[in-house]
CSV table of C-alpha atoms and ligand atoms in Angstrom, one decimal:
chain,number,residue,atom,x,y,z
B,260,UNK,CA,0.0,0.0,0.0
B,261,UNK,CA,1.4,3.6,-1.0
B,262,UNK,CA,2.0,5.4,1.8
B,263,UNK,CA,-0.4,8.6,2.4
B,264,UNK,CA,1.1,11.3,1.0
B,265,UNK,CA,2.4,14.5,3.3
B,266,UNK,CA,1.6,17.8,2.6
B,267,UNK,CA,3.6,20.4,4.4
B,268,UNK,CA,2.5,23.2,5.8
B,269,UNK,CA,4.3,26.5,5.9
B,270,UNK,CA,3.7,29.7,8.1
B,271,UNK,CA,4.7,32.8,6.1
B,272,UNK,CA,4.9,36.2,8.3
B,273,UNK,CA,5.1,39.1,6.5
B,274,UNK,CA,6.5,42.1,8.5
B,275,UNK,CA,7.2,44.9,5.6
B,276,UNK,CA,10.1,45.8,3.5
B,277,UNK,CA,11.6,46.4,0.2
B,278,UNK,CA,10.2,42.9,-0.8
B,279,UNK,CA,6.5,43.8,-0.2
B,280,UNK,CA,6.7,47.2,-1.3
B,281,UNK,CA,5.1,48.8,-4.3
B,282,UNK,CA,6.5,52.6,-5.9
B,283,UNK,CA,3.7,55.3,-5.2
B,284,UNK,CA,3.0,56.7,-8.9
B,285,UNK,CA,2.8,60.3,-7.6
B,286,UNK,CA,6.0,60.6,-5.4
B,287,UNK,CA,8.0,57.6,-6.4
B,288,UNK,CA,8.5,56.2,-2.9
B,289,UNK,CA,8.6,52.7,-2.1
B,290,UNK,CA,5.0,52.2,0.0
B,291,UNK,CA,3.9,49.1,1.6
B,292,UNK,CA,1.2,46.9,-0.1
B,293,UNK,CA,-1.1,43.9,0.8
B,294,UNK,CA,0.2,40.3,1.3
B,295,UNK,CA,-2.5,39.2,-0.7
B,296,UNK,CA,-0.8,41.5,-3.5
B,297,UNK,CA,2.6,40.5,-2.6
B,298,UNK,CA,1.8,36.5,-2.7
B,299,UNK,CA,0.2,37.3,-6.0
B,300,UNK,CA,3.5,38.2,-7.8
B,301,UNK,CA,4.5,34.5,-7.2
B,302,UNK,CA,1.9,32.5,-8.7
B,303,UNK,CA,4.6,29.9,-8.9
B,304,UNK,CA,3.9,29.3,-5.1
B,305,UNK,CA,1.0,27.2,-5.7
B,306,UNK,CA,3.0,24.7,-8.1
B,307,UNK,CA,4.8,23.7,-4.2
B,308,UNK,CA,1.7,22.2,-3.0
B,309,UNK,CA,2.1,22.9,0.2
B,310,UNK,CA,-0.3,24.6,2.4
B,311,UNK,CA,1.2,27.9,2.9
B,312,UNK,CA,-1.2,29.9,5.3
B,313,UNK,CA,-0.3,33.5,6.7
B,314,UNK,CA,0.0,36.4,8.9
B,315,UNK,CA,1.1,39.9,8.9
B,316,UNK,CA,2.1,43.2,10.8
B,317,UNK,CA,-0.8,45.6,10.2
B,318,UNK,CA,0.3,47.7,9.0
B,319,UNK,CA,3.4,46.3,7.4
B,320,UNK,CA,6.7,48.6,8.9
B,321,UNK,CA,9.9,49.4,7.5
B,322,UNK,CA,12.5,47.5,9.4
B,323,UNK,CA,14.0,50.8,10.5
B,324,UNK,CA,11.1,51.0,12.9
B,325,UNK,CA,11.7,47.5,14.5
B,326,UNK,CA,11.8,47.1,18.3
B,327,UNK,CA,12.2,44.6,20.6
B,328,UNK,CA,8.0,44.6,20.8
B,329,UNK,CA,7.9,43.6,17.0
B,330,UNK,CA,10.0,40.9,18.1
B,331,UNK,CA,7.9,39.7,21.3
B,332,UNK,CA,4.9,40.2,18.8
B,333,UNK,CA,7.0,37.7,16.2
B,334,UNK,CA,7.8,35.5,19.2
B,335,UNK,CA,4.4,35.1,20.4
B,336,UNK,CA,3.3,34.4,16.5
B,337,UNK,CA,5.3,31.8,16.0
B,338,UNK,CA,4.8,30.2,19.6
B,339,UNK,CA,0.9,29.9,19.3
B,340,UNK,CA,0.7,28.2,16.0
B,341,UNK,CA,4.4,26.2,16.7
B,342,UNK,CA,2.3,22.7,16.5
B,343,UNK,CA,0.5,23.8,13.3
B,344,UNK,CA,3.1,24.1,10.7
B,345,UNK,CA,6.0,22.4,9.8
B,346,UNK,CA,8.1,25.7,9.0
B,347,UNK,CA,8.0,29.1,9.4
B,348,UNK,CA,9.0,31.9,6.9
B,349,UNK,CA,9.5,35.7,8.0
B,350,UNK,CA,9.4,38.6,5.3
B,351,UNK,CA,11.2,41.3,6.8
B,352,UNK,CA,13.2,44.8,5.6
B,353,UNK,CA,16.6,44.0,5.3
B,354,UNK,CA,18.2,47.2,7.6
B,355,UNK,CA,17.6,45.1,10.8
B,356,UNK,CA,16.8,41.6,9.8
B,357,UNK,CA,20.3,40.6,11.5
B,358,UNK,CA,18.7,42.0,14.5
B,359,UNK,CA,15.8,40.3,14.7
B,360,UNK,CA,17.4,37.0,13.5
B,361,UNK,CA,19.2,37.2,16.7
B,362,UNK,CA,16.8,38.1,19.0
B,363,UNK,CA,14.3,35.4,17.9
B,364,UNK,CA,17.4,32.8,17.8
B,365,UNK,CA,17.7,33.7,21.8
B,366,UNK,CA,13.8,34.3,22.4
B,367,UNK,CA,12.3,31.1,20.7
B,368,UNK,CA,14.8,28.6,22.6
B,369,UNK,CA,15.6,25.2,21.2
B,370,UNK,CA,13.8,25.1,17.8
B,371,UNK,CA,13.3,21.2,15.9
B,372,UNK,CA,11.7,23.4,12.8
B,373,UNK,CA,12.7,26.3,10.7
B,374,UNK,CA,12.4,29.8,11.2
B,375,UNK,CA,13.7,31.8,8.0
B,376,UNK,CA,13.7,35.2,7.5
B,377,UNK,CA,14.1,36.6,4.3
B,378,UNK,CA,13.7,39.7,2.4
B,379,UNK,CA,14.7,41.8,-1.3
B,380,UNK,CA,16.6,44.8,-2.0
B,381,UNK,CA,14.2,45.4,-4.8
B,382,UNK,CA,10.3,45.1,-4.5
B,383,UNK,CA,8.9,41.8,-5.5
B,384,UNK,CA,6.7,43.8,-8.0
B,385,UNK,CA,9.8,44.7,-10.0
B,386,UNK,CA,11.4,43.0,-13.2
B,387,UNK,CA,14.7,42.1,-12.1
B,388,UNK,CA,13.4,41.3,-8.2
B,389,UNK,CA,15.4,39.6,-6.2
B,390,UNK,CA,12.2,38.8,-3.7
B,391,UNK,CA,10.7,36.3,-6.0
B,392,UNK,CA,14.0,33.7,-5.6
B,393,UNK,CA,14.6,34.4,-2.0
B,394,UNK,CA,10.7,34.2,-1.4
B,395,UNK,CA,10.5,30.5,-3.0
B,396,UNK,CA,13.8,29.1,-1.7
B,397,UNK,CA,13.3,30.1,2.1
B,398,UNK,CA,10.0,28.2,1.5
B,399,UNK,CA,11.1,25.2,-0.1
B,400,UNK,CA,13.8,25.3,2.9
B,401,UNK,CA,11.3,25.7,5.6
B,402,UNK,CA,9.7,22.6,4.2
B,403,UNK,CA,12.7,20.6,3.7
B,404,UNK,CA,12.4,17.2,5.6
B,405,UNK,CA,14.8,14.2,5.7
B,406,UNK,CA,13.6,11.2,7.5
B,407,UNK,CA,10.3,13.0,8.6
B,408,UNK,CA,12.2,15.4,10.4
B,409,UNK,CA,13.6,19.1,9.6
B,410,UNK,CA,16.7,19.5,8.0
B,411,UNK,CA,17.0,22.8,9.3
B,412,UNK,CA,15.9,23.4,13.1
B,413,UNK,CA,17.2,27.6,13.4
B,414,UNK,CA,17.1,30.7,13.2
B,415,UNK,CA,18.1,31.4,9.6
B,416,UNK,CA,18.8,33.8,6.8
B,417,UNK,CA,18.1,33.0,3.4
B,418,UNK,CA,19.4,35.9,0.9
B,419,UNK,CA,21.1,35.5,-2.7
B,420,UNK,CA,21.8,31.8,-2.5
B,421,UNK,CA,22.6,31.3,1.0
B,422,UNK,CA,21.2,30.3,4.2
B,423,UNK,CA,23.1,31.2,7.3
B,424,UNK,CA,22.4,30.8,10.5
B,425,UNK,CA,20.9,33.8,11.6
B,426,UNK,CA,23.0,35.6,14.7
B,427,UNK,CA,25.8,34.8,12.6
B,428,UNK,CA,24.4,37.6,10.2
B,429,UNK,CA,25.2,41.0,9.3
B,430,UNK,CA,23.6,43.4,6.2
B,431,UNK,CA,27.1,44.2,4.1
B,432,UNK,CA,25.3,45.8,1.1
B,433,UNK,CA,23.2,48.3,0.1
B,434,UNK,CA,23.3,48.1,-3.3
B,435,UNK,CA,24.2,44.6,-4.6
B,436,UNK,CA,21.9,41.5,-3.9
B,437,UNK,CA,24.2,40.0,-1.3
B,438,UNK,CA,23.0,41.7,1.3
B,439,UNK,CA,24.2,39.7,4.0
B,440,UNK,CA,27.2,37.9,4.8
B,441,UNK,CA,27.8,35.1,8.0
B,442,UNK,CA,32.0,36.0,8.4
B,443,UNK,CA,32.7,33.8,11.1
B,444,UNK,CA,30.6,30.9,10.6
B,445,UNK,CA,30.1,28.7,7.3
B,446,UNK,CA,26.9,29.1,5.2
B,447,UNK,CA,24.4,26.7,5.8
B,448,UNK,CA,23.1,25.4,2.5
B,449,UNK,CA,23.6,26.9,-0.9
B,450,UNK,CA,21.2,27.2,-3.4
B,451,UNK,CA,21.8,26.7,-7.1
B,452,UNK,CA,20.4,24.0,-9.1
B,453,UNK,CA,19.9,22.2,-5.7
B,454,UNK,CA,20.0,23.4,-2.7
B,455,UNK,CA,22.8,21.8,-0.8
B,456,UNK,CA,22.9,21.6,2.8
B,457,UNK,CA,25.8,21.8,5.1
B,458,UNK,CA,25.0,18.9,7.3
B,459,UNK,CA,28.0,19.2,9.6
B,460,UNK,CA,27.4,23.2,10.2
B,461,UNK,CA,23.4,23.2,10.0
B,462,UNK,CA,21.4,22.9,13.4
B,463,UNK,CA,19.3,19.9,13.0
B,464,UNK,CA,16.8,18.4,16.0
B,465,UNK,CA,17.2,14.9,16.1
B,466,UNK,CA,13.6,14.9,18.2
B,467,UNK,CA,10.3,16.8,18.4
B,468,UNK,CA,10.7,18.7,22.0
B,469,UNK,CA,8.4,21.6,22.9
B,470,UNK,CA,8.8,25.4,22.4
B,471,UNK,CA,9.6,27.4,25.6
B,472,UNK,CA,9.8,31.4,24.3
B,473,UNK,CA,10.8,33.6,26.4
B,474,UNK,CA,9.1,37.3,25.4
B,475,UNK,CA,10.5,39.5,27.5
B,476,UNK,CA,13.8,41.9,27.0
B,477,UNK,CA,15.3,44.7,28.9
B,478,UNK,CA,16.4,47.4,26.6
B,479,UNK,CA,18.6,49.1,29.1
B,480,UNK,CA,21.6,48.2,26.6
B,481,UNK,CA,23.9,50.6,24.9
B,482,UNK,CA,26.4,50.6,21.9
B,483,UNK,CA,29.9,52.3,22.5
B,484,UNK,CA,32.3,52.0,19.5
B,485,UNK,CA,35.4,53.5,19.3
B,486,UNK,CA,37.3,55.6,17.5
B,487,UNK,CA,40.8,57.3,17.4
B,488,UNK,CA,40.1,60.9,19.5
B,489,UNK,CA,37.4,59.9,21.3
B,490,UNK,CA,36.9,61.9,24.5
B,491,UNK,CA,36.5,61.0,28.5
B,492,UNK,CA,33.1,63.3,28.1
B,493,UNK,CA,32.2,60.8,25.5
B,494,UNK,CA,32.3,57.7,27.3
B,495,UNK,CA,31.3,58.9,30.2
B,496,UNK,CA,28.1,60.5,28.3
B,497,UNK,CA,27.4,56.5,27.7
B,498,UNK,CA,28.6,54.7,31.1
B,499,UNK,CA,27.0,56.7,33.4
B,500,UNK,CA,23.0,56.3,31.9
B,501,UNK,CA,21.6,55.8,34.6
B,502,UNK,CA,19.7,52.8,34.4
B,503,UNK,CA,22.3,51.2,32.0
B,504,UNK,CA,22.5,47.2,32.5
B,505,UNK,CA,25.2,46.0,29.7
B,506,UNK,CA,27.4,47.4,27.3
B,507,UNK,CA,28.8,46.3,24.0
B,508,UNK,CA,32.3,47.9,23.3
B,509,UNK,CA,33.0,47.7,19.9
B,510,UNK,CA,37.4,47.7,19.7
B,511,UNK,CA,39.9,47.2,17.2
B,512,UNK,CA,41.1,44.4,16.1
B,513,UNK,CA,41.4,41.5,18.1
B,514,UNK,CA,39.9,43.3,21.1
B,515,UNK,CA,42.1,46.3,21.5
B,516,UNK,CA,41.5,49.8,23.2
B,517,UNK,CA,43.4,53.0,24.3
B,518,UNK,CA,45.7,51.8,27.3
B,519,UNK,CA,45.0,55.8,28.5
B,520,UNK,CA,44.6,55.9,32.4
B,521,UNK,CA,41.4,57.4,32.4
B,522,UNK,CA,39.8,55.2,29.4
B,523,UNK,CA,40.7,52.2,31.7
B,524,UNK,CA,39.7,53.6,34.7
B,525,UNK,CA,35.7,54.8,33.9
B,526,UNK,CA,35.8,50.9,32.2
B,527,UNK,CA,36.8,49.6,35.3
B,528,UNK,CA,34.7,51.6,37.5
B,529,UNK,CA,31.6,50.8,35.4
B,530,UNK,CA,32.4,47.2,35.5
B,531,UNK,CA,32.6,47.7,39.4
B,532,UNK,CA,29.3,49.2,39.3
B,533,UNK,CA,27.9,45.8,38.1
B,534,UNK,CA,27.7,46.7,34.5
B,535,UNK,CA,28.2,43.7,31.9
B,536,UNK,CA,30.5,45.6,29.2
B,537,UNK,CA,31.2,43.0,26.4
B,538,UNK,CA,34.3,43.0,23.9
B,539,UNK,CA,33.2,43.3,20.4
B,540,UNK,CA,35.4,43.5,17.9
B,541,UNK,CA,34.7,46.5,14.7
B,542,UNK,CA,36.4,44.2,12.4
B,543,UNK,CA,33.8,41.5,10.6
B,544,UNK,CA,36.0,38.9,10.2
B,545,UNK,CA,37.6,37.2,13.2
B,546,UNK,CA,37.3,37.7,17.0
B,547,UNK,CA,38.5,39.1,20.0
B,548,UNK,CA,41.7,37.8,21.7
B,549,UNK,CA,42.6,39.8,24.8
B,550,UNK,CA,45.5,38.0,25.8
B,551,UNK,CA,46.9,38.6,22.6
B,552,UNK,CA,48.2,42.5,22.8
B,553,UNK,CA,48.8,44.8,26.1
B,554,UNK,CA,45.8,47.6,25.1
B,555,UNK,CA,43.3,44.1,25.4
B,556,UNK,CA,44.7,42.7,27.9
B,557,UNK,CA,44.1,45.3,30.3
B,558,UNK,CA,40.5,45.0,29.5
B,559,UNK,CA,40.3,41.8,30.5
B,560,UNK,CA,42.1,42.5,34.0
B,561,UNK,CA,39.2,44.8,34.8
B,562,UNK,CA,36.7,42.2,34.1
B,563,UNK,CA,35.5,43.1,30.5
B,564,UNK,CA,33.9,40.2,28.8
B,565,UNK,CA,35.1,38.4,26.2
B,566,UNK,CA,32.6,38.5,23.0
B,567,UNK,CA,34.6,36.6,20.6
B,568,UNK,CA,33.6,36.3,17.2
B,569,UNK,CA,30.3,37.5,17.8
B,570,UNK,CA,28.5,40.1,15.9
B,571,UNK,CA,27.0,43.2,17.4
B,572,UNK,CA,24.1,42.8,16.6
B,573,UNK,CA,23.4,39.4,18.4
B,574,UNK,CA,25.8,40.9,21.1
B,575,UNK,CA,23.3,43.6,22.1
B,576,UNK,CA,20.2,41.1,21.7
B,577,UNK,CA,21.4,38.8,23.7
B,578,UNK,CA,22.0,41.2,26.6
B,579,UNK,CA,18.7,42.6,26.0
B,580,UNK,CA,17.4,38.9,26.4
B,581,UNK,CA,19.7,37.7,29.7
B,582,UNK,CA,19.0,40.9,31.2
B,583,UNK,CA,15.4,40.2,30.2
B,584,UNK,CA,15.4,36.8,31.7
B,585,UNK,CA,16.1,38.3,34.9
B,586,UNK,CA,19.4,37.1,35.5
B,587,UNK,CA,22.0,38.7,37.8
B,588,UNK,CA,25.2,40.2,36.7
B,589,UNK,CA,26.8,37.1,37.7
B,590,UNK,CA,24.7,35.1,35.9
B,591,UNK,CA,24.9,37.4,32.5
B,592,UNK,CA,28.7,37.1,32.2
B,593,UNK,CA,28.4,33.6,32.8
B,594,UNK,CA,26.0,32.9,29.5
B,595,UNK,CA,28.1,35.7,27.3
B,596,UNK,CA,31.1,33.2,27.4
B,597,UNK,CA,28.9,30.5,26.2
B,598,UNK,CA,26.8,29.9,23.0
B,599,UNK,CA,23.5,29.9,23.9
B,600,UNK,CA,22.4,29.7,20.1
B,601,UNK,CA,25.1,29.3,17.7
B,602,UNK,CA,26.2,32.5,18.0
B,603,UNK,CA,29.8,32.6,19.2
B,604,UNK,CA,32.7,30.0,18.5
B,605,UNK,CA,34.5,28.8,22.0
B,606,UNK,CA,36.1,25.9,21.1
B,607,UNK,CA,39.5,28.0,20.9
B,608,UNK,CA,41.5,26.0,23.4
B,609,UNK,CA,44.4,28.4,23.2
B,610,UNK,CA,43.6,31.6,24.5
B,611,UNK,CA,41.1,33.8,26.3
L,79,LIG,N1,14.3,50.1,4.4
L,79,LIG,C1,14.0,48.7,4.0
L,79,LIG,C2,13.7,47.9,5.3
L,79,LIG,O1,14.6,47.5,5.9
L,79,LIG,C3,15.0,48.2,3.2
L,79,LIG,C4,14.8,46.7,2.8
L,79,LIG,O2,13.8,46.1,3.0
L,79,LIG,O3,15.7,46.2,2.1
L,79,LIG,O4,12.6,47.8,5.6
């Protein structure tokens, strides 16, 4: 006897963005437009067979306007209809889909089923769109099963070809279709005339275990990068907020800062003030070392944290998420030195 046969199911979301967006024929600015309007650029859809149901911010926003709401809002939508479908897709603007990637990596938990976000940097209405590839790839991947279970259980982003895992991400390019690039952790699956999975690197759930999201996040997180001239007033303009939790230093190369007395000593005394301040290095390739030069070094003797190849934009998420968990200070720095979701590499057993 044949075997019944499955038909997946597939959540999209759609949020806003270039990919949903339509030029208004009086002023020429990209506007939002329908779902309905945006699924029906892709009649090809249907040819899947799946059974692709949806949802959407009303109105749709441009990502620029995303906050850690829109991502409780996305949490909670993906939460109550988890047992429903077997893969989720997010449309989403492309200036802070990195972000959201890695706050839902850290707010939906352990996933055993896909969550990929995707996008366009030109509106799915358009000729030459990029949307309309993107669009049917992260669906075929949110579908993708091998022995009745997901081949891909995470966070994701599917853009121009690739799939990476998703707090791995940042947006490179304005311009060209390769919007985003995952420097310090290999590309999932590539897409070409098959889409080819990286079964060593990918995040696959051997079992079916429940979702346990978390929905809260405390925002009380600040950027500081630095640059050459930057002035005491500066930093202390930034340390001293008053109801600052964690900050994310952003510092040269492998981790490096000024050795000037008074840079190290408002670090230090913010540090003993209970604030988390976390290493991040500005460059996009590699990670932060502090043993490696004096100027790091230093940081680490006053109890800075380590980031190590992490991106800023999962390092400021996932503060916002620890710190929205509750957790002491203690208790923060103890889950920034380990991966909570893919998103750092500590296996480095030579330094730090
Ligand atoms: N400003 C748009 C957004 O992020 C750009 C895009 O979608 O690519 O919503």
């Amino acid at each position: 006897m044949n075997e019944p046969h499955y038909i997946s199911s597939i959540l999209i979301i759609y949020t806003g963005g270039t990919i949903g967006m339509i030029e208004n024929p009086t002023t020429g600015v990209l506007e939002a437009f329908s779902l309905r309007s945006l699924l029906e650029s892709v009649p090809e859809l249907k040819r899947f067979g799946y059974e692709i149901s949806t949802m959407q911010f009303d109105p749709p926003i441009d990502s620029s306007e995303m906050e850690p709401l829109h991502w409780s809002r996305l949490t909670k939508m993906i939460a109550d209809n988890y047992e429903f479908y077997d893969g989720f897709v997010i449309l989403h603007g492309t200036d802070t889909m990195s972000f959201t990637a890695s706050a839902l990596s850290f707010m939906l938990g352990d996933l055993c089923k896909p969550v990929i976000l995707t996008g366009s940097q030109l509106p799915i209405g358009k000729l030459r769109t990029d949307g309309r590839e993107n669009l049917i790839t992260s669906i075929e991947i949110a579908a993708a099963k091998k022995n009745h279970k997901a081949v891909v259980s995470e966070v994701c982003i599917f853009f121009e070809s690739h799939l990476m895992r998703g707090n791995r991400t940042s947006k490179v390019n304005a311009d060209r279709f390769n919007a985003f690039r995952s420097f310090n952790y290999p590309v999932l699956a590539r897409a070409g005339v098959q889409i080819k999975y990286d079964s060593t690197k990918v995040h696959s759930h051997g079992k079916m275990v429940p979702l346990k999201p978390h929905y809260t996040l405390d925002q009380n997180v600040v950027v500081l990068k630095l640059f050459p001239g930057i002035s005491p007033q500066i930093v202390d303009s930034i340390l001293t907020i008053p109801s600052i939790k964690g900050v994310v230093i952003e510092t040269y190369g492998s981790g490096n800062a000024p050795g000037k007395d008074w840079f190290i000593e408002k670090i230090k005394a913010a540090v003993d003030r209970g604030l988390v301040v976390v290493n991040v290095t500005q460059c996009q390739i590699g990670r932060v070392q502090m043993k490696r030069y004096g100027s790091g070094h230093r940081l680490q003797e006053i109890g800075v944290v380590s980031g190590y190849d992490i991106t800023t934009e999962a390092a400021i998420t996932k503060l916002m998420y620890l710190f929205g968990r509750g957790y002491s200070t203690k208790k923060v720095i103890e889950k920034m030195n380990l991966s909570i979701a893919g998103e750092i590499t500590t296996d480095f057993s030579y330094d730090d």
